XYZ file of C-alpha atoms in Angstrom:
658
model
C 46.795 102.533 -38.214
C 43.795 102.706 -35.932
C 45.880 101.164 -33.146
C 48.566 103.855 -33.460
C 45.899 106.590 -33.266
C 44.529 105.044 -30.091
C 48.066 104.799 -28.677
C 48.810 108.465 -29.479
C 45.485 109.484 -27.920
C 46.253 107.510 -24.759
C 49.712 109.073 -24.323
C 48.345 112.572 -24.998
C 45.691 112.042 -22.313
C 48.325 110.655 -19.908
C 50.641 113.666 -20.380
C 47.670 116.042 -19.923
C 46.677 114.368 -16.631
C 50.279 114.532 -15.339
C 50.607 118.244 -16.217
C 47.228 119.131 -14.717
C 47.903 117.159 -11.530
C 50.851 119.449 -10.711
C 48.559 122.458 -10.842
C 45.869 120.844 -8.710
C 45.447 121.268 -4.985
C 43.798 118.790 -2.628
C 40.265 119.335 -1.441
C 37.947 117.942 1.163
C 34.229 118.010 1.917
C 33.809 119.269 5.481
C 30.167 120.197 5.110
C 30.099 123.961 4.863
C 32.078 126.836 3.419
C 34.873 128.087 5.658
C 34.792 131.677 6.924
C 37.806 133.493 8.275
C 37.472 136.703 10.289
C 39.887 139.512 10.969
C 40.332 140.920 14.483
C 37.405 143.115 15.506
C 35.177 141.923 12.664
C 31.528 141.721 13.728
C 29.702 138.374 13.665
C 26.058 137.996 14.654
C 24.664 134.785 16.125
C 21.437 133.265 14.791
C 18.645 131.614 16.771
C 16.706 128.488 15.844
C 13.331 127.307 17.150
C 12.894 126.565 20.857
C 12.781 122.783 21.331
C 11.903 120.397 24.129
C 12.241 116.634 24.588
C 9.149 116.831 26.816
C 6.662 118.066 24.222
C 8.429 117.686 20.819
C 6.601 120.891 19.763
C 9.051 123.533 18.438
C 8.210 127.217 18.914
C 9.650 130.416 17.511
C 12.442 132.030 19.574
C 10.655 135.392 19.455
C 7.427 133.920 20.828
C 9.035 134.752 24.200
C 9.910 138.310 25.320
C 13.550 138.270 24.214
C 15.588 141.201 22.885
C 14.991 141.797 19.204
C 17.645 142.884 16.670
C 17.809 146.389 15.190
C 16.072 146.423 11.835
C 13.576 143.758 12.847
C 13.466 139.966 12.686
C 14.739 138.440 9.440
C 14.369 134.757 8.639
C 17.304 132.914 7.115
C 16.758 131.070 3.842
C 15.642 127.532 4.686
C 15.656 124.399 2.583
C 12.828 121.875 2.296
C 14.234 119.627 5.027
C 14.595 122.463 7.563
C 10.986 123.581 7.038
C 9.652 120.041 7.425
C 11.702 119.527 10.605
C 10.241 122.687 12.150
C 13.448 124.738 12.068
C 12.950 128.511 11.998
C 16.311 130.269 11.910
C 16.170 134.012 12.638
C 18.741 136.747 13.151
C 19.533 137.841 16.707
C 21.008 140.899 18.468
C 23.920 138.857 19.920
C 27.030 140.482 18.453
C 30.551 139.071 18.620
C 33.691 141.007 17.694
C 36.450 138.636 16.665
C 39.105 138.153 19.325
C 37.747 140.934 21.575
C 36.651 139.770 25.004
C 33.819 141.863 26.366
C 30.838 141.914 28.699
C 27.932 143.860 27.233
C 24.394 145.031 27.925
C 21.702 143.937 25.470
C 18.294 145.254 26.530
C 15.710 145.521 29.311
C 12.189 144.352 28.611
C 9.045 146.232 29.515
C 7.134 144.969 32.566
C 6.128 141.340 32.014
C 2.421 140.869 31.353
C 0.297 138.042 32.755
C 0.379 136.215 29.391
C 4.175 136.558 29.054
C 4.712 135.261 32.598
C 2.401 132.311 31.934
C 4.229 131.488 28.690
C 7.720 131.800 30.244
C 6.738 129.565 33.167
C 5.221 126.972 30.812
C 8.291 126.902 28.539
C 10.578 126.674 31.575
C 8.701 123.764 33.136
C 8.495 121.976 29.773
C 12.319 122.139 29.641
C 12.511 124.196 26.450
C 16.002 124.872 25.079
C 17.236 127.963 23.240
C 19.234 126.904 20.157
C 21.811 129.481 19.142
C 24.115 129.234 16.107
C 27.420 131.029 15.439
C 29.190 130.512 12.109
C 26.958 127.462 11.538
C 27.987 125.859 14.871
C 25.290 125.182 17.505
C 25.969 126.488 21.000
C 27.182 123.671 23.228
C 26.647 123.504 26.983
C 28.400 121.208 29.446
C 26.707 119.914 32.595
C 27.642 117.419 35.299
C 25.162 114.743 36.348
C 26.118 112.160 38.991
C 29.787 113.006 38.489
C 29.604 112.465 34.703
C 30.260 115.335 32.286
C 27.434 115.587 29.747
C 27.291 117.831 26.685
C 24.104 119.382 25.329
C 23.296 121.667 22.455
C 21.478 124.838 23.481
C 20.644 126.213 26.915
C 17.382 126.266 28.923
C 14.835 129.103 28.827
C 14.871 129.046 32.621
C 14.960 126.711 35.591
C 12.678 125.680 38.435
C 14.473 124.921 41.735
C 13.315 121.744 43.508
C 10.652 122.211 46.208
C 9.765 125.658 44.864
C 6.868 127.112 42.891
C 9.014 129.938 41.538
C 10.702 129.909 38.137
C 13.816 131.838 37.102
C 14.722 133.048 33.606
C 18.146 132.676 32.004
C 19.138 136.269 31.208
C 22.954 136.227 31.308
C 25.050 134.114 28.928
C 28.767 133.441 29.123
C 30.069 132.506 25.684
C 33.389 130.845 25.007
C 34.351 131.001 21.323
C 37.207 128.721 20.278
C 39.216 130.173 17.390
C 42.056 128.835 15.284
C 44.489 131.219 13.619
C 44.485 130.401 9.929
C 47.018 131.288 7.268
C 46.138 130.564 3.626
C 47.629 127.350 2.213
C 47.518 125.627 -1.125
C 44.608 123.471 -0.035
C 41.346 123.993 -1.847
C 38.233 123.770 0.255
C 34.961 122.930 -1.394
C 31.837 123.335 0.711
C 28.304 122.011 0.424
C 26.765 123.723 3.416
C 24.054 126.293 3.940
C 26.226 129.015 2.414
C 26.336 127.079 -0.855
C 29.274 125.838 -2.889
C 32.566 127.643 -2.609
C 36.270 127.174 -3.239
C 39.264 128.797 -1.577
C 42.282 128.611 -3.845
C 45.930 129.687 -3.839
C 45.004 133.135 -5.184
C 42.915 133.880 -2.088
C 45.668 133.278 0.489
C 45.815 136.790 1.867
C 42.095 137.200 1.823
C 41.513 134.018 3.832
C 44.144 134.613 6.484
C 42.584 135.357 9.853
C 40.669 133.468 12.529
C 38.345 130.475 12.086
C 35.630 129.706 14.604
C 36.095 126.073 15.682
C 33.997 125.919 18.846
C 31.025 127.658 20.453
C 30.259 127.016 24.131
C 27.759 128.684 26.442
C 27.278 128.821 30.212
C 23.827 130.176 31.144
C 22.825 131.807 34.418
C 20.151 133.983 35.955
C 21.079 137.376 37.411
C 18.862 139.937 39.181
C 19.613 143.463 37.879
C 18.395 146.898 38.924
C 16.139 147.599 35.928
C 16.043 151.385 36.514
C 19.804 151.605 36.485
C 20.245 149.295 33.475
C 17.744 151.125 31.252
C 20.109 154.120 31.206
C 22.584 152.027 29.206
C 22.584 151.657 25.429
C 22.807 148.365 23.572
C 26.349 146.922 23.475
C 27.555 149.222 26.301
C 30.152 147.495 28.458
C 29.060 146.176 31.852
C 30.982 144.653 34.713
C 31.758 140.967 34.308
C 29.908 138.887 36.882
C 30.031 135.371 38.210
C 26.829 133.362 38.137
C 25.054 133.690 41.517
C 24.150 130.556 43.442
C 21.643 132.289 45.741
C 18.065 132.381 44.459
C 17.453 135.892 45.808
C 20.130 137.163 43.397
C 18.533 135.400 40.398
C 15.890 136.870 38.073
C 12.465 135.525 39.054
C 9.643 135.216 36.515
C 6.607 137.153 37.756
C 4.278 139.904 36.657
C 5.526 143.506 36.452
C 9.167 142.340 36.572
C 11.518 143.928 34.048
C 14.153 141.490 32.756
C 17.609 142.740 31.739
C 19.615 140.636 29.269
C 23.421 140.720 29.214
C 26.179 138.470 27.902
C 29.930 137.953 28.051
C 32.223 136.775 25.272
C 35.614 135.142 25.721
C 37.735 134.139 22.730
C 40.114 131.236 23.353
C 42.793 130.086 20.912
C 42.493 126.402 20.013
C 44.542 123.787 18.166
C 41.343 122.356 16.637
C 41.411 122.836 12.885
C 38.352 123.888 10.939
C 37.630 120.489 9.258
C 37.553 118.863 12.723
C 35.323 121.388 14.467
C 32.218 119.153 14.289
C 34.017 116.250 16.005
C 32.925 117.482 19.444
C 29.257 117.206 18.360
C 29.624 113.864 16.579
C 31.457 111.893 19.253
C 30.219 108.339 18.791
C 28.877 106.849 21.985
C 28.593 103.100 22.447
C 30.785 101.885 19.561
C 30.903 98.446 21.194
C 27.120 98.271 21.128
C 27.108 98.939 17.375
C 29.671 96.177 16.832
C 27.658 93.819 19.036
C 24.604 94.571 16.888
C 26.517 93.731 13.707
C 27.956 90.489 15.138
C 24.516 89.483 16.359
C 23.125 90.100 12.853
C 25.929 88.092 11.246
C 25.101 85.103 13.461
C 21.460 85.258 12.345
C 22.549 85.536 8.684
C 24.879 82.541 8.877
C 22.160 80.484 10.590
C 19.628 81.330 7.867
C 22.227 80.907 5.121
C 22.833 77.384 6.436
C 19.139 76.585 6.124
C 18.981 78.012 2.578
C 22.119 76.033 1.686
C 20.504 72.827 2.937
C 17.303 73.576 0.978
C 19.163 74.184 -2.256
C 21.891 71.545 -2.182
C 20.442 68.683 -0.172
C 16.725 68.820 -0.866
C 16.027 70.634 -4.117
C 19.145 69.525 -6.011
C 18.813 65.936 -4.837
C 15.158 65.725 -5.900
C 15.799 67.352 -9.276
C 18.841 65.189 -10.035
C 16.983 61.994 -9.156
C 13.984 63.102 -11.211
C 16.018 63.975 -14.308
C 17.813 60.613 -14.273
C 14.538 58.725 -14.787
C 13.158 57.881 -18.228
C 9.786 59.253 -19.379
C 7.749 56.260 -18.195
C 9.355 56.369 -14.778
C 8.790 60.153 -14.654
C 5.105 59.692 -15.465
C 4.838 57.074 -12.722
C 6.701 59.351 -10.319
C 4.380 62.237 -11.173
C 1.535 60.223 -9.703
C 3.515 59.680 -6.498
C 4.778 63.221 -6.156
C 4.610 64.953 -2.812
C 5.509 68.346 -1.399
C 6.378 71.325 -3.569
C 6.351 69.301 -6.801
C 2.591 68.770 -6.432
C 1.781 72.474 -6.813
C 3.580 72.815 -10.147
C 0.284 73.643 -11.901
C -0.779 76.271 -9.347
C 2.400 77.921 -8.112
C 2.130 80.804 -10.605
C -1.627 81.215 -10.314
C -2.670 84.873 -10.040
C -2.729 85.948 -6.369
C -5.624 87.699 -4.653
C -5.494 91.520 -4.896
C -2.815 91.308 -7.609
C -3.006 95.035 -8.377
C -2.412 95.995 -4.729
C 0.598 93.650 -4.614
C 2.093 95.304 -7.734
C 1.500 98.761 -6.253
C 3.140 97.871 -2.923
C 6.122 96.262 -4.655
C 6.558 99.370 -6.846
C 6.505 101.663 -3.798
C 8.837 99.289 -1.973
C 11.394 99.527 -4.795
C 11.182 103.338 -4.606
C 11.623 103.483 -0.810
C 14.444 100.909 -0.802
C 16.325 102.765 -3.546
C 15.919 106.042 -1.677
C 17.179 104.521 1.598
C 20.201 102.810 0.045
C 21.384 105.845 -1.972
C 20.820 108.257 0.953
C 22.708 106.086 3.462
C 25.591 105.484 0.999
C 25.949 109.248 0.390
C 25.715 109.925 4.149
C 28.305 107.212 4.913
C 30.752 108.944 2.531
C 30.186 112.279 4.269
C 28.005 114.075 1.741
C 25.130 114.612 4.220
C 26.957 116.597 6.910
C 24.932 117.799 9.944
C 26.459 121.215 9.234
C 24.037 121.354 6.312
C 20.794 121.459 8.260
C 17.905 119.665 6.616
C 20.144 118.286 3.846
C 19.447 114.656 4.787
C 15.664 115.048 4.605
C 15.857 117.213 1.469
C 18.070 114.618 -0.227
C 15.672 111.808 0.700
C 12.675 113.680 -0.767
C 14.495 114.511 -4.022
C 15.705 110.923 -4.402
C 12.205 109.584 -3.729
C 10.749 111.858 -6.413
C 13.237 110.827 -9.101
C 13.084 107.118 -8.238
C 9.412 107.181 -9.283
C 10.576 105.863 -12.672
C 11.911 102.691 -11.061
C 8.737 102.284 -8.997
C 6.468 102.568 -12.045
C 8.662 100.168 -14.028
C 8.739 97.517 -11.275
C 4.993 97.729 -10.545
C 3.858 97.587 -14.186
C 6.301 94.848 -15.182
C 5.091 92.666 -12.306
C 1.477 93.448 -13.321
C 2.253 92.453 -16.919
C 3.922 89.250 -15.728
C 0.922 88.263 -13.581
C -1.772 89.239 -16.101
C 0.085 88.434 -19.303
C -1.078 91.726 -20.818
C -0.314 95.455 -20.488
C -3.984 96.356 -20.127
C -4.574 98.467 -17.010
C -0.966 99.660 -16.669
C -2.014 103.306 -16.330
C -4.131 102.649 -13.248
C -1.262 100.623 -11.730
C 1.159 103.513 -12.380
C -1.235 106.062 -10.856
C -1.747 103.900 -7.791
C 2.028 103.421 -7.390
C 2.465 107.211 -7.564
C -0.313 107.881 -5.027
C -0.383 104.921 -2.586
C 2.481 105.605 -0.143
C 2.623 109.412 -0.662
C -1.152 109.490 -0.125
C -0.875 107.653 3.207
C 1.921 109.998 4.338
C -0.072 113.044 3.177
C -3.167 112.009 5.180
C -1.158 111.327 8.377
C 0.880 114.542 8.061
C -2.271 116.607 7.450
C -3.910 115.182 10.587
C -0.753 115.895 12.634
C -0.471 119.343 11.065
C -3.903 120.357 12.351
C -2.680 119.454 15.847
C 0.504 121.526 15.350
C -1.476 124.475 13.970
C -3.709 124.326 17.038
C -0.593 124.465 19.248
C 0.900 127.390 17.213
C 4.103 125.378 16.792
C 6.801 126.136 14.201
C 6.711 122.383 13.483
C 3.472 122.944 11.524
C 3.968 122.800 7.749
C 3.023 126.204 6.252
C 0.297 126.339 3.589
C 2.889 127.489 1.042
C 4.954 124.373 1.786
C 1.856 122.222 1.222
C 1.532 123.670 -2.280
C 5.245 123.076 -2.940
C 4.990 119.440 -1.813
C 1.836 118.865 -3.870
C 3.508 120.455 -6.900
C 6.554 118.190 -6.502
C 4.256 115.184 -6.105
C 2.042 115.773 -9.135
C 4.500 117.619 -11.407
C 7.607 115.472 -10.810
C 6.835 112.160 -9.096
C 3.611 111.242 -10.926
C 4.942 111.935 -14.479
C 8.168 110.015 -13.727
C 6.144 107.086 -12.331
C 3.947 107.059 -15.470
C 7.119 107.132 -17.587
C 8.461 104.143 -15.627
C 5.130 102.352 -16.127
C 5.303 102.978 -19.882
C 8.852 101.560 -19.966
C 7.512 98.563 -18.024
C 5.002 97.852 -20.813
C 7.846 97.849 -23.342
C 10.006 95.434 -21.322
C 9.709 91.703 -21.880
C 7.397 90.102 -19.295
C 8.940 87.376 -17.181
C 7.876 84.021 -18.695
C 6.623 81.387 -16.274
C 8.548 78.084 -16.604
C 5.393 75.945 -16.110
C 1.746 76.149 -17.202
C -1.031 76.941 -14.766
C -3.942 74.485 -14.471
C -7.458 75.740 -15.127
C -8.834 74.328 -11.857
C -7.013 75.397 -8.670
C -5.711 72.650 -6.441
C -7.177 72.337 -2.958
C -4.785 73.353 -0.194
C -4.559 70.700 2.574
C -5.562 71.679 6.099
C -2.630 72.633 8.336
C -2.057 71.961 11.998
C -1.081 75.590 12.614
C -2.150 78.825 10.872
C 0.429 80.180 8.415
C -0.201 83.676 9.842
C 1.733 82.764 12.994
C 4.667 81.569 10.905
C 4.644 84.753 8.820
C 4.460 87.029 11.888
C 7.142 85.032 13.687
C 9.485 85.378 10.712
C 9.654 89.159 11.278
C 11.525 88.661 14.552
C 14.729 87.679 12.709
C 15.070 90.870 10.597
C 14.063 92.880 13.679
C 16.903 91.236 15.611
C 19.404 92.741 13.149
C 17.805 96.163 13.367
C 16.628 96.935 16.894
C 19.916 98.150 18.441
C 20.524 100.652 15.628
C 16.837 101.593 15.866
C 17.390 102.698 19.478
C 20.142 105.133 18.409
C 18.017 106.481 15.537
C 15.003 107.065 17.809
C 17.251 108.781 20.363
C 18.574 111.029 17.604
C 15.081 111.986 16.422
C 13.321 112.425 19.780
C 16.096 113.310 22.247
C 17.839 115.892 20.053
C 21.083 113.957 19.683
C 23.254 113.932 16.570
C 23.263 110.652 14.643
C 26.247 110.360 12.354
C 27.316 106.694 12.412
C 26.068 106.123 8.880
C 28.887 103.644 8.246
C 27.367 101.330 10.849
C 23.900 102.030 9.475
C 25.015 101.056 5.960
C 26.377 97.728 7.251
C 23.160 97.101 9.208
C 21.098 97.910 6.093
C 23.038 95.361 4.024
C 22.599 92.759 6.771
C 18.873 93.558 6.970
C 18.449 93.076 3.200
C 20.260 89.725 3.423
C 18.162 88.488 6.370
C 14.884 89.588 4.732
C 15.783 87.716 1.539
C 16.775 84.543 3.411
C 13.743 84.547 5.729
C 11.338 84.958 2.824
C 12.955 82.168 0.778
C 12.878 79.723 3.707
C 9.233 80.485 4.500
C 8.169 80.267 0.852
C 9.834 76.852 0.544
C 8.123 75.664 3.746
C 4.720 76.721 2.397
C 5.316 75.002 -0.950
C 6.361 71.814 0.840
C 2.960 71.634 2.589
C 1.285 72.136 -0.831
C 0.291 75.745 -0.142
C 0.630 77.456 -3.527
C -0.652 80.827 -2.260
C 2.845 82.038 -1.489
C 2.769 85.564 -3.000
C 1.451 87.598 -0.071
C 3.078 85.300 2.491
C 6.481 85.982 0.894
C 5.798 89.724 1.096
C 4.738 89.728 4.741
C 7.323 87.162 5.915
C 9.961 89.906 5.762
C 7.517 92.853 5.814
C 6.194 91.821 9.245
C 9.367 93.322 10.753
C 7.505 96.652 10.549
C 5.019 95.393 13.173
C 7.881 94.838 15.615
C 9.404 98.228 14.731
C 6.099 99.927 15.583
C 5.703 97.921 18.820
C 9.294 98.811 19.744
C 8.481 102.490 19.090
C 5.605 102.207 21.582
C 7.973 100.518 24.055
C 10.465 103.373 23.539
C 7.697 105.919 24.170
C 6.659 104.241 27.434
C 10.072 103.430 28.917
C 12.629 105.795 27.319
C 10.534 108.909 26.634
C 8.976 109.079 30.081
C 9.501 112.847 30.072
C 7.208 113.215 27.035
C 4.171 115.035 28.372
C 0.606 115.369 27.152
C -1.545 113.527 24.600
C -0.547 115.932 21.778
C 3.114 114.893 22.016
C 2.198 111.191 22.172
C -0.085 111.484 19.097
C 2.697 113.242 17.154
C 5.192 110.548 18.149
C 2.859 107.683 17.187
C 1.902 109.382 13.899
C 5.514 109.746 12.763
C 6.317 106.210 14.002
C 3.428 104.852 11.904
C 4.835 106.511 8.756
C 8.260 104.948 9.448
C 6.700 101.507 10.072
C 4.701 101.603 6.804
C 7.815 102.607 4.839
C 9.787 99.737 6.431
C 6.956 97.266 5.641
C 6.900 98.233 1.955
C 10.692 98.155 1.657
C 11.421 94.897 3.493
C 8.308 93.209 2.045
C 9.468 94.045 -1.496
C 12.953 92.653 -0.821
C 11.461 89.389 0.487
C 8.874 89.067 -2.282
C 11.276 89.667 -5.193
C 13.809 87.203 -3.747
C 11.088 84.557 -3.280
C 9.725 85.177 -6.790
C 13.097 84.490 -8.390
C 13.642 81.506 -6.085
C 10.302 79.942 -7.114
C 10.966 80.757 -10.781
C 14.374 79.069 -10.588
C 13.006 76.106 -8.671
C 10.222 75.276 -11.127
C 12.244 76.095 -14.238
C 14.238 72.941 -13.382
C 11.144 70.702 -13.344
C 10.170 68.906 -16.576
C 6.506 68.118 -16.032
C 4.142 68.215 -19.005
């Protein structure tokens, strides 16, 4: 009877799915909601902060004497990630009329003051770029260097000719807007971009027919205008199309009392590029072979270490345990007196380590950071963290970190309970887990923020954002971490397989310090990571898009494997020389990779960021690199420690020593 009900329910569900599937349309996740425009419809570009790879200090677009929009400057709504990255997206007076080619006058400034000239010259010589956005696409510029075509996002504030003390401002822009003629289809489009969620369905066919913007290119140049003549024009009046002058005397020089006229041209070009593919031009993957080389290199390291672990388990450990278990009790007692190596530390191997509370706190934070990294990279690899959604990656990481506080509290308190044998003191462990890593980040960011405030950079975190971050920390992360700690007290503590002696065993003197072995072990995980690290650093500091999250996910999995193997091998080596103080050594065996990451960051600063100018920029770079290195230490150290803990637990659970 029950079976027939289940059968009827199954067939009813099957028929329902079949019927619904006919009414469904396909959908995809391109990253932002699609806009279509009719001919002549007005679209206004937006402007982001001015950025430079020389200083890494972003500044507001309107900090320079540019034309301002009618109705004043209005900031676009920004998410948490955009604010933390220093983005400041404002409206602009640049107007585009769909599919209408035109050359228009924008405005003429008043006579440049001494301060404005000084600021324009400084921004020009620091290679600042203007970042313009149209329909959520950044302006792209093409340049040729040594016969190679290079693409950039944005265009320079100005340029300084070689062997000249004069600077020239970019005041004429030639825009090329690529459009694709779109006619509504039965495809549903669901977007997750800055415009929010949205769906275009069959019912909206007519409404969505029109033109999609699929490309946005800019060619900047400097043109000397007759200011008196140009001031007679009104904004958006048509002007004669011009070609960019090559002679400096026809370019607009930056000097006091000069009046700068801004104009621009727009050309609409029909394109076969479809809207879902419009970001492909920005996300072209360079150096795919290098990524594959990195992965193959990592696989070789993994197989080498896996061989060592295999030998340890099957040849050494298994052989010893099998031989030991075959003996009778008298022979075992006699053998106990002749034991050597790891079997001698059976009464000390689970002795409480030094600074046990700090170890529990670091492991808890490591679990939180590792979980955040894995989930973020998996979502990004499946395309849910599109660069079209500015700041989404950083926002997602922060939200994930906050909600993974439960796991951090649980891991830290359960380890504390296992080491101590009691739940006493779990609240202080939970509080420390909630405050240790965020506290370090907060102190470093505050110090860097004072520097940014002093430089009047948009990269400085506003006071209001400080209150938001503190509220998220103490109202979301801390309670969730305390909840995880409480759950940790309710979980069964891990039972040690052997008893611990009252008197600790003396550790024999070694020929070489174990610190060297621990530090040297970090080179193997770093070997799997450093090539991908170069691309990530280039993305952060050279303004390039990084979107090879598939490769990054593979590298992350390889890194986890190498960290686990390195830590197990080193722990076994320490136990074999009768060193039972393995806890911290297991943590730093894999965690020491962070030292090499930080040293590599310094190497990258010296040799690859040679254009970075001034001590302020270097301090900012080193401060952010230190935060990344600490996060990597906690994450990789936790992976190595937990693997070693379960290895030691398994190893000694097989020993029958009274």
